[in-house]
Amino acid sequence: MGKPMNRRSFVSGVGGLLLGSTGIASLAGCSTVTRSTDIKAMNRGVKLPAYRPWEGPKPDLPASGRIPAAFRHYPKDTERTITRRPGDGSRLSGTVPVSGPIPPGVDQNRYWRELNRQLNLDIELNMAPGPDFPDKLQTSIAGDTLGDVWNIFGTPPYLPQLLQAKAQDLTPYLSGSEILKYPFLANLPTESWRGCVFAGKIYAVPVVRGVLAANTMLSRADLFRKRGVDPNFTSIDELLEIGRKMTDERRNMWAFSQVPNTVLSTMLDMPNVWKEENGRFTHESEMEERKEQLEVGRRMSAEGMLHPDAINSFNGKVWFPQGATAMIQDTFSGLPSFYQQATVDDFEIAMPTIPGPDGKPGKVWFAPNNSITAISATSPERTRMILEVLNWAAAPFGTKEYTFRKYGIEGHDFNFKDGEPRSTRAGNSETVLTYFPLGYFVDTAPPIYYAGFPDAADAVYENLRHSAESMILNAGYGLYSPTYASKQALLGTLLDNAAKDIYRGRKPVSSWDETMKDWRARGGEAIRREFEEAQETRER
């Protein structure tokens, strides 16, 4: 579930969330919550939930480590795995983002009514589109209208204090083997649960994305073929040469939709934002390789390889399928939207393996979760009921519950065509293009499956076969830094603006040294110290 939102814009918005709310900020001084300066207390560990993978239908290509199972076609025989409706007939309310249009209300939405029936609940959702969700969440907190279940995207200020004051401690229900009472929650990867721990307790459940949310380079294989260019590359020089060959301004075609920074980071063997070595944290922007990356971006811009609006007004998700750009840095999970927008019959996407400095497959960045979701403090009976509902919502690919949650009512919201589920017009509206916001309560790691595009499943699996095991996490993942929470938007804008000035040629690459001095002084150094103290606490 859950199409990824634009993370940069979302995190920039959520970075200011709650900062100006005196009600939440004052939580830091309450006797019932941890002081906002107590790094050790906010980062205490806990026994994580046990992991028990669900077997599921036999895939065409098996799961291996972080590589999910691949299916060329939808399973013919899906299994009903939950025989008892999990709800108790009550109203269940939630505050969640929406990654597409707001769905029709329950009175005009057959899918929503059937969802209520299958769950034995009256679900009420307080929704907002992704970019507007930070304001919605802040308003809900201030007005004490969060509801029973509420999604948290990014790292808001005072998050541990908010959870301690408002959320249910789920540790007694999910820690260790306790989670096995909820088998589909136990099917969620262990590393996803690390992002749900604050102040020594489990306060949330993960909205999992897994490796398919990792960024890679997508190339228009059909356009490359017409120009006689090989989309594969083993070095930055080769990538730039491809960029020159695939740029044709007279035909309004440019090689790159944006400066592919994450791809370049892999090629330069840079860390996923933060790296930790012998207790010392280093930000990727502090490394000499970052200046190499900036120089590559400057050359792409200076030589006209970037779409003219790439730096100021990125719209690559339109340019790429229309053929205005030949390459885009995007996720494996983004493939279906590009195929759906294809304007030519021979539309084809290639996914070159991203090389490291030695030309061999590089270390690709990834994050386990899209977001996390908390349950408001309540009685043990209601907590267990809500966890049963979340267990239902986490039912994986290959179950009838998954098919209904994603696609809705057969014959109304979708039909099977050549064995593949295809949404109807009503289904696209009612299920939000299969991304109904129930998926921001909790979500299971998706398999490699692209309805109607079996070759894409093989291509993604082959790409991940080379890169998945060496994928790297942000060393700061699962750790809480109050300075990062309060200053992430400010510092992110500082770095982003400085990089754009270099790409445009307004400043030299050497100006980055001064930018980093400013970054450290404004909060970067404090974030480093807090992460180092947090890591030391977690390792004990």
GROMACS .gro file of C-alpha atoms in nm, residues 7-21 130-131 133-135 137-138 152-159 480-493:
model
   44
    7ARG     CA    1   0.960   1.309   0.115
    8ARG     CA    2   1.158   1.631   0.085
    9SER     CA    3   0.851   1.854   0.083
   10PHE     CA    4   0.676   1.647   0.349
   11VAL     CA    5   0.972   1.643   0.589
   12SER     CA    6   1.030   2.014   0.535
   13GLY     CA    7   0.673   2.075   0.641
   14VAL     CA    8   0.676   1.836   0.933
   15GLY     CA    9   1.005   1.980   1.054
   16GLY     CA   10   0.816   2.277   1.195
   17LEU     CA   11   0.534   2.066   1.333
   18LEU     CA   12   0.457   2.130   1.699
   19LEU     CA   13   0.749   2.369   1.737
   20GLY     CA   14   0.518   2.661   1.777
   21SER     CA   15   0.263   2.469   1.985
  130GLY     CA   16   0.048   1.465   0.210
  131PRO     CA   17   0.176   1.825   0.187
  133PHE     CA   18  -0.083   1.667   0.666
  134PRO     CA   19   0.161   1.839   0.909
  135ASP     CA   20  -0.092   2.120   0.962
  137LEU     CA   21  -0.177   1.671   1.261
  138GLN     CA   22  -0.084   1.985   1.453
  152ILE     CA   23   0.347   1.028   1.218
  153PHE     CA   24   0.564   1.118   0.919
  154GLY     CA   25   0.920   1.237   0.974
  155THR     CA   26   1.057   1.336   1.314
  156PRO     CA   27   0.851   1.612   1.477
  157PRO     CA   28   0.996   1.808   1.771
  158TYR     CA   29   0.915   1.662   2.114
  159LEU     CA   30   0.806   1.334   1.956
  480TYR     CA   31   1.623   1.044   1.837
  481SER     CA   32   1.804   1.378   1.832
  482PRO     CA   33   1.598   1.672   1.963
  483THR     CA   34   1.814   1.917   1.768
  484TYR     CA   35   1.754   1.727   1.446
  485ALA     CA   36   1.381   1.719   1.517
  486SER     CA   37   1.365   2.095   1.567
  487LYS     CA   38   1.617   2.207   1.303
  488GLN     CA   39   1.594   1.951   1.022
  489ALA     CA   40   1.393   2.184   0.796
  490LEU     CA   41   1.627   2.479   0.854
  491LEU     CA   42   1.943   2.276   0.795
  492GLY     CA   43   1.796   2.091   0.499
  493THR     CA   44   1.705   2.420   0.331
   0.00000   0.00000   0.00000
